[in-house]
mmCIF file of C-alpha atoms and ligand atoms in Angstrom:
data_model
loop_
_atom_site.group_PDB
_atom_site.id
_atom_site.type_symbol
_atom_site.label_atom_id
_atom_site.label_comp_id
_atom_site.label_asym_id
_atom_site.label_seq_id
_atom_site.Cartn_x
_atom_site.Cartn_y
_atom_site.Cartn_z
ATOM 1 C CA MET A 140 43.847 77.586 19.271
ATOM 2 C CA GLU A 141 44.115 79.081 22.810
ATOM 3 C CA TYR A 142 47.149 78.911 24.817
ATOM 4 C CA GLN A 143 47.436 79.369 28.379
ATOM 5 C CA ILE A 144 51.059 81.276 29.548
ATOM 6 C CA ALA A 145 51.794 81.724 32.917
ATOM 7 C CA VAL A 146 53.937 84.522 33.223
ATOM 8 C CA ILE A 147 56.429 85.425 36.007
ATOM 9 C CA PRO A 148 58.040 89.056 35.098
ATOM 10 C CA GLY A 149 60.039 88.756 38.169
ATOM 11 C CA ASP A 150 62.391 91.288 39.248
ATOM 12 C CA GLY A 151 64.696 94.109 37.897
ATOM 13 C CA ILE A 152 64.489 94.278 33.887
ATOM 14 C CA GLY A 153 62.060 91.171 33.819
ATOM 15 C CA PRO A 154 59.036 93.082 33.895
ATOM 16 C CA GLU A 155 60.197 95.626 31.018
ATOM 17 C CA ILE A 156 61.355 92.628 28.978
ATOM 18 C CA VAL A 157 58.420 89.930 29.413
ATOM 19 C CA THR A 158 56.060 92.983 28.424
ATOM 20 C CA GLU A 159 58.013 93.291 25.034
ATOM 21 C CA ALA A 160 57.776 89.658 24.540
ATOM 22 C CA MET A 161 53.896 89.543 25.320
ATOM 23 C CA LYS A 162 53.831 92.467 22.965
ATOM 24 C CA ILE A 163 55.525 89.997 20.236
ATOM 25 C CA LEU A 164 53.089 86.902 21.123
ATOM 26 C CA ASP A 165 50.116 89.043 20.674
ATOM 27 C CA ARG A 166 51.117 90.511 17.335
ATOM 28 C CA VAL A 167 51.625 86.585 16.381
ATOM 29 C CA GLY A 168 48.102 86.185 17.893
ATOM 30 C CA GLU A 169 46.825 88.507 15.164
ATOM 31 C CA VAL A 170 48.771 87.664 12.423
ATOM 32 C CA TYR A 171 48.083 83.889 12.693
ATOM 33 C CA GLY A 172 44.556 83.625 14.383
ATOM 34 C CA HIS A 173 45.951 82.602 18.168
ATOM 35 C CA THR A 174 44.453 83.440 21.468
ATOM 36 C CA PHE A 175 47.379 83.745 24.162
ATOM 37 C CA ILE A 176 45.894 83.987 27.609
ATOM 38 C CA TYR A 177 48.344 85.073 30.217
ATOM 39 C CA LYS A 178 48.046 84.741 33.918
ATOM 40 C CA LYS A 179 50.868 86.778 36.266
ATOM 41 C CA LEU A 180 52.406 84.953 38.828
ATOM 42 C CA LEU A 181 55.069 86.391 41.369
ATOM 43 C CA MET A 182 58.551 84.752 41.950
ATOM 44 C CA GLY A 183 62.119 85.972 43.288
ATOM 45 C CA GLY A 184 62.464 89.076 44.980
ATOM 46 C CA ALA A 185 58.855 90.064 43.887
ATOM 47 C CA SER A 186 57.140 87.219 45.270
ATOM 48 C CA ILE A 187 59.494 87.813 48.833
ATOM 49 C CA ASP A 188 58.142 91.500 48.934
ATOM 50 C CA GLU A 189 54.121 89.814 48.670
ATOM 51 C CA TYR A 190 54.364 86.508 50.513
ATOM 52 C CA GLY A 191 57.571 86.317 52.358
ATOM 53 C CA VAL A 192 58.963 83.492 50.144
ATOM 54 C CA PRO A 193 60.312 83.361 46.715
ATOM 55 C CA LEU A 194 57.881 80.616 45.422
ATOM 56 C CA THR A 195 54.557 79.786 46.964
ATOM 57 C CA ASP A 196 52.881 76.266 46.573
ATOM 58 C CA GLU A 197 50.034 78.167 44.531
ATOM 59 C CA THR A 198 52.570 79.938 41.853
ATOM 60 C CA LEU A 199 54.166 76.342 41.281
ATOM 61 C CA ALA A 200 50.546 74.843 41.136
ATOM 62 C CA ALA A 201 49.584 77.407 38.777
ATOM 63 C CA ALA A 202 52.687 77.375 36.354
ATOM 64 C CA LYS A 203 52.061 73.751 36.488
ATOM 65 C CA SER A 204 48.329 73.829 35.024
ATOM 66 C CA SER A 205 49.194 76.276 32.522
ATOM 67 C CA ASP A 206 50.341 75.347 29.128
ATOM 68 C CA SER A 207 53.829 76.996 29.597
ATOM 69 C CA VAL A 208 55.787 79.154 31.517
ATOM 70 C CA LEU A 209 57.399 82.771 30.121
ATOM 71 C CA LEU A 210 59.875 84.252 32.639
ATOM 72 C CA GLY A 211 61.778 87.595 32.985
ATOM 73 C CA ALA A 212 64.401 87.406 35.514
ATOM 74 C CA VAL A 213 64.949 86.925 39.114
ATOM 75 C CA GLY A 214 67.169 88.120 41.668
ATOM 76 C CA GLY A 215 68.654 91.544 43.093
ATOM 77 C CA ASN A 216 71.786 93.213 44.120
ATOM 78 C CA VAL A 217 73.610 90.521 46.309
ATOM 79 C CA GLY A 218 75.476 93.093 48.531
ATOM 80 C CA THR A 219 72.706 95.560 49.074
ATOM 81 C CA SER A 220 69.266 94.014 48.391
ATOM 82 C CA ARG A 221 66.984 93.220 51.348
ATOM 83 C CA TRP A 222 66.336 89.904 49.698
ATOM 84 C CA TYR A 223 69.775 88.435 50.950
ATOM 85 C CA GLN A 224 69.748 88.736 54.412
ATOM 86 C CA GLY A 225 67.947 85.297 55.094
ATOM 87 C CA PRO A 226 69.270 81.828 54.472
ATOM 88 C CA PRO A 227 69.996 80.692 50.806
ATOM 89 C CA GLU A 228 66.284 78.961 50.852
ATOM 90 C CA THR A 229 64.405 82.387 51.046
ATOM 91 C CA ARG A 230 66.374 84.223 48.536
ATOM 92 C CA PRO A 231 64.941 84.918 44.993
ATOM 93 C CA GLU A 232 67.151 82.283 43.107
ATOM 94 C CA ALA A 233 65.707 79.621 45.315
ATOM 95 C CA GLY A 234 62.247 80.460 43.598
ATOM 96 C CA LEU A 235 64.222 79.560 40.135
ATOM 97 C CA LEU A 236 65.731 76.669 41.276
ATOM 98 C CA GLY A 237 62.283 75.436 42.972
ATOM 99 C CA ILE A 238 60.251 76.045 40.000
ATOM 100 C CA ARG A 239 62.674 74.287 37.513
ATOM 101 C CA LYS A 240 62.845 71.289 40.097
ATOM 102 C CA GLY A 241 58.853 71.526 40.717
ATOM 103 C CA LEU A 242 58.076 70.992 37.188
ATOM 104 C CA GLU A 243 60.955 68.586 36.328
ATOM 105 C CA LEU A 244 62.385 71.022 33.805
ATOM 106 C CA PHE A 245 65.722 68.629 33.321
ATOM 107 C CA ALA A 246 67.091 69.916 29.999
ATOM 108 C CA ASN A 247 67.916 73.365 29.448
ATOM 109 C CA ILE A 248 68.655 74.451 25.855
ATOM 110 C CA ARG A 249 70.670 77.644 25.718
ATOM 111 C CA PRO A 250 71.457 78.175 21.826
ATOM 112 C CA ALA A 251 74.469 80.457 21.140
ATOM 113 C CA TRP A 252 74.939 81.661 17.302
ATOM 114 C CA LEU A 253 76.400 84.875 15.890
ATOM 115 C CA TYR A 254 74.569 87.353 13.800
ATOM 116 C CA LYS A 255 76.339 88.553 11.171
ATOM 117 C CA GLU A 256 75.111 92.150 11.991
ATOM 118 C CA LEU A 257 76.819 91.768 15.472
ATOM 119 C CA ALA A 258 80.224 90.331 14.633
ATOM 120 C CA ASP A 259 81.938 93.667 15.631
ATOM 121 C CA ALA A 260 80.185 92.978 18.979
ATOM 122 C CA CYS A 261 82.133 89.467 19.439
ATOM 123 C CA PRO A 262 85.218 90.124 21.490
ATOM 124 C CA LEU A 263 86.921 87.232 19.327
ATOM 125 C CA LYS A 264 89.095 88.061 16.696
ATOM 126 C CA LYS A 265 88.200 87.810 13.023
ATOM 127 C CA GLU A 266 90.241 85.044 12.273
ATOM 128 C CA ILE A 267 88.783 83.192 14.587
ATOM 129 C CA ILE A 268 85.288 83.581 14.276
ATOM 130 C CA GLY A 269 86.288 82.552 10.401
ATOM 131 C CA GLU A 270 83.714 83.229 7.436
ATOM 132 C CA ASP A 271 80.608 80.923 9.097
ATOM 133 C CA GLY A 272 80.687 82.320 12.667
ATOM 134 C CA PHE A 273 79.185 79.422 15.103
ATOM 135 C CA ASP A 274 75.781 78.457 15.811
ATOM 136 C CA MET A 275 75.790 75.991 18.671
ATOM 137 C CA VAL A 276 73.152 74.940 21.460
ATOM 138 C CA ILE A 277 74.178 74.273 25.077
ATOM 139 C CA MET A 278 72.362 71.367 26.908
ATOM 140 C CA ARG A 279 72.607 71.844 30.445
ATOM 141 C CA GLU A 280 71.250 69.421 32.688
ATOM 142 C CA LEU A 281 68.905 71.318 35.056
ATOM 143 C CA THR A 282 67.638 69.572 37.985
ATOM 144 C CA GLY A 283 70.926 67.141 39.535
ATOM 145 C CA GLY A 284 74.136 67.833 40.198
ATOM 146 C CA LEU A 285 75.864 69.948 42.390
ATOM 147 C CA TYR A 286 72.647 72.605 42.458
ATOM 148 C CA PHE A 287 70.316 69.617 43.977
ATOM 149 C CA GLY A 288 72.994 67.462 45.985
ATOM 150 C CA GLU A 289 73.174 67.519 49.805
ATOM 151 C CA ARG A 290 74.804 70.029 51.314
ATOM 152 C CA HIS A 291 75.421 71.749 54.611
ATOM 153 C CA THR A 292 77.857 73.821 56.503
ATOM 154 C CA THR A 293 79.100 72.862 60.121
ATOM 155 C CA VAL A 294 81.955 73.995 62.510
ATOM 156 C CA GLU A 295 84.072 71.002 63.787
ATOM 157 C CA ASN A 296 86.561 71.966 66.603
ATOM 158 C CA GLY A 297 86.357 75.732 65.660
ATOM 159 C CA VAL A 298 86.617 75.306 61.860
ATOM 160 C CA ARG A 299 83.943 76.080 59.506
ATOM 161 C CA LYS A 300 83.355 73.522 57.262
ATOM 162 C CA ALA A 301 80.926 73.311 53.834
ATOM 163 C CA VAL A 302 80.426 70.501 51.799
ATOM 164 C CA ASP A 303 78.039 70.329 48.622
ATOM 165 C CA THR A 304 77.627 66.801 46.812
ATOM 166 C CA LEU A 305 77.648 66.476 42.914
ATOM 167 C CA VAL A 306 75.288 63.245 42.575
ATOM 168 C CA TYR A 307 73.681 61.875 39.147
ATOM 169 C CA ASP A 308 72.150 58.358 38.449
ATOM 170 C CA GLU A 309 72.000 56.699 35.241
ATOM 171 C CA ASN A 310 68.510 57.951 34.558
ATOM 172 C CA GLU A 311 69.084 61.508 34.901
ATOM 173 C CA ILE A 312 72.056 61.036 32.475
ATOM 174 C CA ARG A 313 70.418 59.142 30.146
ATOM 175 C CA ARG A 314 67.221 61.035 29.712
ATOM 176 C CA ILE A 315 68.993 64.518 29.032
ATOM 177 C CA ALA A 316 71.485 62.631 26.530
ATOM 178 C CA VAL A 317 68.233 61.147 24.565
ATOM 179 C CA LYS A 318 67.270 64.893 24.271
ATOM 180 C CA ALA A 319 70.550 66.093 23.065
ATOM 181 C CA PHE A 320 70.948 63.515 20.565
ATOM 182 C CA GLU A 321 67.354 64.555 19.301
ATOM 183 C CA ILE A 322 68.053 67.962 19.115
ATOM 184 C CA ALA A 323 71.421 67.135 17.162
ATOM 185 C CA GLY A 324 69.428 65.132 14.959
ATOM 186 C CA LYS A 325 67.668 68.353 13.762
ATOM 187 C CA ARG A 326 70.544 69.987 13.470
ATOM 188 C CA GLY A 327 74.279 69.514 12.703
ATOM 189 C CA LYS A 328 74.207 65.760 14.038
ATOM 190 C CA LYS A 329 77.347 66.035 16.425
ATOM 191 C CA VAL A 330 77.028 66.007 20.156
ATOM 192 C CA THR A 331 80.268 67.220 22.381
ATOM 193 C CA SER A 332 79.589 65.469 25.624
ATOM 194 C CA VAL A 333 81.584 67.742 28.485
ATOM 195 C CA ASP A 334 82.651 66.437 31.627
ATOM 196 C CA LYS A 335 85.468 65.968 33.970
ATOM 197 C CA ALA A 336 86.294 62.262 33.722
ATOM 198 C CA ASN A 337 89.933 62.565 34.419
ATOM 199 C CA VAL A 338 88.922 63.462 37.924
ATOM 200 C CA LEU A 339 84.795 62.989 38.817
ATOM 201 C CA ASP A 340 83.279 59.473 39.494
ATOM 202 C CA SER A 341 80.101 61.307 38.360
ATOM 203 C CA SER A 342 81.602 62.369 35.200
ATOM 204 C CA ARG A 343 82.766 58.645 34.386
ATOM 205 C CA LEU A 344 79.223 57.467 34.481
ATOM 206 C CA TRP A 345 78.109 60.721 32.594
ATOM 207 C CA ARG A 346 80.507 59.268 29.800
ATOM 208 C CA ALA A 347 79.635 55.747 30.041
ATOM 209 C CA VAL A 348 75.743 56.397 29.797
ATOM 210 C CA VAL A 349 76.129 59.112 27.023
ATOM 211 C CA ASP A 350 78.259 56.314 25.282
ATOM 212 C CA GLU A 351 75.382 53.853 25.769
ATOM 213 C CA THR A 352 72.833 56.309 24.579
ATOM 214 C CA ALA A 353 74.866 57.360 21.201
ATOM 215 C CA LYS A 354 74.465 53.368 20.175
ATOM 216 C CA ALA A 355 70.349 54.365 19.039
ATOM 217 C CA TYR A 356 71.717 57.279 17.145
ATOM 218 C CA PRO A 357 74.269 55.923 14.663
ATOM 219 C CA ASP A 358 73.930 58.973 12.000
ATOM 220 C CA ILE A 359 75.137 61.311 14.958
ATOM 221 C CA GLN A 360 78.955 61.842 15.780
ATOM 222 C CA VAL A 361 79.672 61.868 19.647
ATOM 223 C CA GLU A 362 82.929 63.240 21.120
ATOM 224 C CA HIS A 363 83.782 63.704 24.724
ATOM 225 C CA MET A 364 85.345 66.697 25.934
ATOM 226 C CA LEU A 365 87.066 67.704 29.573
ATOM 227 C CA VAL A 366 85.046 70.881 31.001
ATOM 228 C CA ASP A 367 88.724 72.728 31.219
ATOM 229 C CA ASN A 368 89.550 72.066 27.363
ATOM 230 C CA ALA A 369 85.854 72.933 26.333
ATOM 231 C CA ALA A 370 85.771 76.307 28.099
ATOM 232 C CA MET A 371 89.056 76.846 26.124
ATOM 233 C CA GLN A 372 87.829 75.594 22.624
ATOM 234 C CA LEU A 373 84.889 77.917 23.376
ATOM 235 C CA VAL A 374 87.171 81.109 22.721
ATOM 236 C CA MET A 375 89.779 79.212 20.195
ATOM 237 C CA ASN A 376 87.561 77.479 17.954
ATOM 238 C CA PRO A 377 83.674 78.026 18.627
ATOM 239 C CA GLY A 378 82.573 77.067 14.908
ATOM 240 C CA GLN A 379 83.479 73.422 15.862
ATOM 241 C CA PHE A 380 80.530 72.873 18.406
ATOM 242 C CA ASP A 381 76.908 71.736 17.526
ATOM 243 C CA VAL A 382 74.989 70.461 20.439
ATOM 244 C CA VAL A 383 77.149 70.478 23.949
ATOM 245 C CA LEU A 384 75.952 68.218 26.481
ATOM 246 C CA THR A 385 76.893 68.935 29.933
ATOM 247 C CA GLU A 386 75.929 68.765 33.478
ATOM 248 C CA ASN A 387 74.342 71.289 35.694
ATOM 249 C CA MET A 388 77.238 73.452 36.978
ATOM 250 C CA PHE A 389 79.644 72.882 33.924
ATOM 251 C CA GLY A 390 76.348 74.199 31.541
ATOM 252 C CA ASP A 391 75.906 76.980 33.861
ATOM 253 C CA ILE A 392 79.323 78.252 33.507
ATOM 254 C CA LEU A 393 79.986 77.244 29.564
ATOM 255 C CA SER A 394 76.680 78.863 28.769
ATOM 256 C CA ASP A 395 77.697 82.474 30.016
ATOM 257 C CA GLU A 396 81.030 81.923 28.009
ATOM 258 C CA ALA A 397 79.189 80.845 25.092
ATOM 259 C CA SER A 398 76.664 83.891 25.278
ATOM 260 C CA GLU A 399 79.402 86.270 25.847
ATOM 261 C CA ILE A 400 80.953 85.414 22.461
ATOM 262 C CA THR A 401 77.879 86.223 20.603
ATOM 263 C CA GLY A 402 78.543 90.009 21.131
ATOM 264 C CA SER A 403 75.786 90.395 24.085
ATOM 265 C CA ILE A 404 74.385 88.257 26.650
ATOM 266 C CA GLY A 405 71.072 90.274 26.104
ATOM 267 C CA MET A 406 70.612 88.386 22.713
ATOM 268 C CA LEU A 407 70.457 84.664 23.885
ATOM 269 C CA PRO A 408 67.008 82.945 24.726
ATOM 270 C CA SER A 409 66.764 79.780 26.655
ATOM 271 C CA ALA A 410 64.048 76.900 27.375
ATOM 272 C CA SER A 411 63.965 74.422 30.019
ATOM 273 C CA LEU A 412 62.172 71.311 28.974
ATOM 274 C CA GLY A 413 60.740 68.173 30.659
ATOM 275 C CA LYS A 414 58.850 64.827 29.697
ATOM 276 C CA THR A 415 55.704 67.157 28.817
ATOM 277 C CA LYS A 416 55.068 69.743 26.525
ATOM 278 C CA LEU A 417 55.357 72.163 29.435
ATOM 279 C CA GLY A 418 58.432 74.381 29.350
ATOM 280 C CA LEU A 419 59.608 77.471 31.058
ATOM 281 C CA TYR A 420 61.142 79.943 28.847
ATOM 282 C CA GLU A 421 63.635 82.652 29.774
ATOM 283 C CA PRO A 422 66.701 84.533 28.635
ATOM 284 C CA SER A 423 69.941 83.444 29.582
ATOM 285 C CA HIS A 424 70.811 86.505 31.381
ATOM 286 C CA GLY A 425 69.787 87.759 34.899
ATOM 287 C CA SER A 426 67.917 90.687 36.169
ATOM 288 C CA ALA A 427 70.423 93.606 35.480
ATOM 289 C CA PRO A 428 68.825 95.709 38.392
ATOM 290 C CA ASP A 429 71.300 98.475 37.716
ATOM 291 C CA ILE A 430 69.464 99.349 34.370
ATOM 292 C CA ALA A 431 66.173 98.285 35.699
ATOM 293 C CA GLY A 432 63.132 100.784 34.994
ATOM 294 C CA LYS A 433 64.824 102.952 32.443
ATOM 295 C CA ASP A 434 63.725 101.342 29.238
ATOM 296 C CA LEU A 435 67.530 100.316 28.576
ATOM 297 C CA ALA A 436 67.377 96.665 28.413
ATOM 298 C CA ASN A 437 67.473 94.724 25.380
ATOM 299 C CA PRO A 438 64.248 92.622 25.135
ATOM 300 C CA ILE A 439 65.668 89.965 22.070
ATOM 301 C CA ALA A 440 66.581 87.273 24.506
ATOM 302 C CA THR A 441 63.034 87.407 26.022
ATOM 303 C CA ILE A 442 61.446 87.798 22.611
ATOM 304 C CA LEU A 443 63.522 84.792 21.130
ATOM 305 C CA SER A 444 62.475 83.140 24.236
ATOM 306 C CA ALA A 445 59.115 83.141 23.289
ATOM 307 C CA ALA A 446 59.569 82.176 19.778
ATOM 308 C CA MET A 447 61.134 78.761 21.382
ATOM 309 C CA MET A 448 57.945 78.658 23.486
ATOM 310 C CA LEU A 449 55.857 78.630 20.011
ATOM 311 C CA ARG A 450 58.052 76.051 18.882
ATOM 312 C CA TYR A 451 58.708 73.526 21.382
ATOM 313 C CA SER A 452 55.494 73.820 23.593
ATOM 314 C CA PHE A 453 52.838 74.903 21.027
ATOM 315 C CA ASP A 454 54.554 73.228 17.861
ATOM 316 C CA LEU A 455 53.866 76.365 16.262
ATOM 317 C CA ASP A 456 57.033 76.552 14.178
ATOM 318 C CA ARG A 457 55.879 78.607 11.313
ATOM 319 C CA GLU A 458 54.978 81.311 13.693
ATOM 320 C CA ALA A 459 58.410 80.779 15.714
ATOM 321 C CA ASP A 460 60.153 81.224 12.351
ATOM 322 C CA ALA A 461 58.077 84.214 11.831
ATOM 323 C CA VAL A 462 59.393 85.916 15.134
ATOM 324 C CA GLU A 463 62.992 85.085 14.307
ATOM 325 C CA ALA A 464 62.746 86.425 10.798
ATOM 326 C CA ALA A 465 61.253 89.949 12.738
ATOM 327 C CA VAL A 466 64.550 89.931 14.887
ATOM 328 C CA GLN A 467 66.939 89.127 11.969
ATOM 329 C CA GLN A 468 65.274 92.313 10.220
ATOM 330 C CA ALA A 469 65.210 94.591 12.959
ATOM 331 C CA LEU A 470 68.894 94.041 12.998
ATOM 332 C CA THR A 471 69.466 94.120 9.394
ATOM 333 C CA ASP A 472 67.183 97.502 9.517
ATOM 334 C CA GLY A 473 70.219 99.003 11.972
ATOM 335 C CA TYR A 474 68.232 98.649 15.388
ATOM 336 C CA ARG A 475 69.926 98.408 18.352
ATOM 337 C CA THR A 476 69.677 98.754 22.031
ATOM 338 C CA GLY A 477 72.581 100.048 24.210
ATOM 339 C CA ASP A 478 74.222 96.424 24.776
ATOM 340 C CA ILE A 479 74.799 96.078 21.015
ATOM 341 C CA TYR A 480 74.914 99.690 19.588
ATOM 342 C CA SER A 481 77.732 100.343 17.184
ATOM 343 C CA GLU A 482 78.204 103.711 15.018
ATOM 344 C CA GLY A 483 76.001 104.294 12.403
ATOM 345 C CA CYS A 484 73.142 102.027 14.141
ATOM 346 C CA LYS A 485 69.833 103.400 15.242
ATOM 347 C CA LYS A 486 69.719 103.350 19.019
ATOM 348 C CA VAL A 487 66.182 102.332 20.473
ATOM 349 C CA GLY A 488 65.096 101.546 24.269
ATOM 350 C CA THR A 489 63.378 98.379 25.273
ATOM 351 C CA ARG A 490 59.775 99.408 24.190
ATOM 352 C CA GLU A 491 60.661 100.566 20.844
ATOM 353 C CA MET A 492 62.912 97.731 20.205
ATOM 354 C CA GLY A 493 59.655 95.433 21.052
ATOM 355 C CA SER A 494 57.727 97.302 18.757
ATOM 356 C CA VAL A 495 59.861 97.575 15.819
ATOM 357 C CA ILE A 496 60.214 93.723 15.876
ATOM 358 C CA ALA A 497 56.231 93.380 16.321
ATOM 359 C CA GLY A 498 55.678 95.409 13.336
ATOM 360 C CA TYR A 499 57.837 93.074 11.135
ATOM 361 C CA ILE A 500 55.952 89.813 11.969
ATOM 362 C CA LYS A 501 53.740 88.678 9.146
HETATM 363 C C1 LIG B 68 71.373 80.735 35.153
HETATM 364 C C2 LIG B 68 71.464 81.304 36.386
HETATM 365 C C3 LIG B 68 70.759 80.586 37.489
HETATM 366 C C4 LIG B 68 71.636 79.462 37.620
HETATM 367 C C5 LIG B 68 71.062 81.458 39.060
HETATM 368 C C6 LIG B 68 70.469 82.763 38.953
HETATM 369 C C7 LIG B 68 70.547 80.684 40.072
HETATM 370 O O1 LIG B 68 72.994 81.799 36.702
HETATM 371 O O2 LIG B 68 70.301 80.332 34.765
HETATM 372 O O3 LIG B 68 72.447 80.221 34.506
HETATM 373 O O4 LIG B 68 72.675 79.177 38.199
HETATM 374 O O5 LIG B 68 71.038 78.094 36.849
HETATM 375 MG MG1 LIG B 69 74.168 81.242 34.879
#
């Protein structure tokens, strides 16, 4: 089969890690007889430099007409980069939010699990991680809530005032809840819905709609957890979670927390899905401008994102398994980039890590 992939390298370490993910896809193509055709697109700072805006209509249209989108990372150093001098809608991150919204990718899947090999890099105590570690998926709503509600800044009687709005309608909640239950059905059969229903109306609606949706999935256990408690439970007892379902902003925060306890944010992939097979796949981490261009970045999160693409957009489960197994093999054999390095291991750069993993694909 032939697959058209829109590739958005982005900024900072983005181009380096995306190059390694393509190396892996090409190897999968060779071994399993597929052709991946890449179309490079600019977004974020790279697009600002070229076109003056973080996302052009042409880029969005090109992404829409592809079979899926592979993204590195966008953004620069907020304090020093020229990309941050204008209003928010002209900055690199606006490109990312624009493409998520433009492609209607409402479901963001961020898995977080602990590799045995990296247990020493996990900041939690051994008694907390236990024998089995943890293996969860954060399901973050991605096109609503505080990120997309009405906002403005005014000055009233000389006092500056800023407003952001947290809005959800029941349809937006239901469609992400359905995805969460479906994914839980293929995993540990438990959904923990996270909200702030003791304070927020949007959370009370969230909770009601999740309960209604749950009726169609009698084999799945549902529980509700307040977001402050969830933040605490993630570091006290991460093994209790299977699928964590939550709104946009809570999911942004909790997914960073979940990624940190896996040892390195450089390990975690993500998939953003909508109603169709078209998805956007990107590492959960940012563009790390401080280490860009130095062959230091960990490409594993992007490589695992490419594996998610094979699985969710192309239904190539066998190929996705092969990529995940190759990553596991590289870790078992002691290959480490700087962020996950510990004594006695083999320290490698971005490119070598990619080549080692590619070599293990069979
Ligand atoms: C993420 C990032 C983005 C977000 C930023 C860069 C706008 O933190 O993907 O988690 O908040 O969604
Ligand atoms: Mg984030």
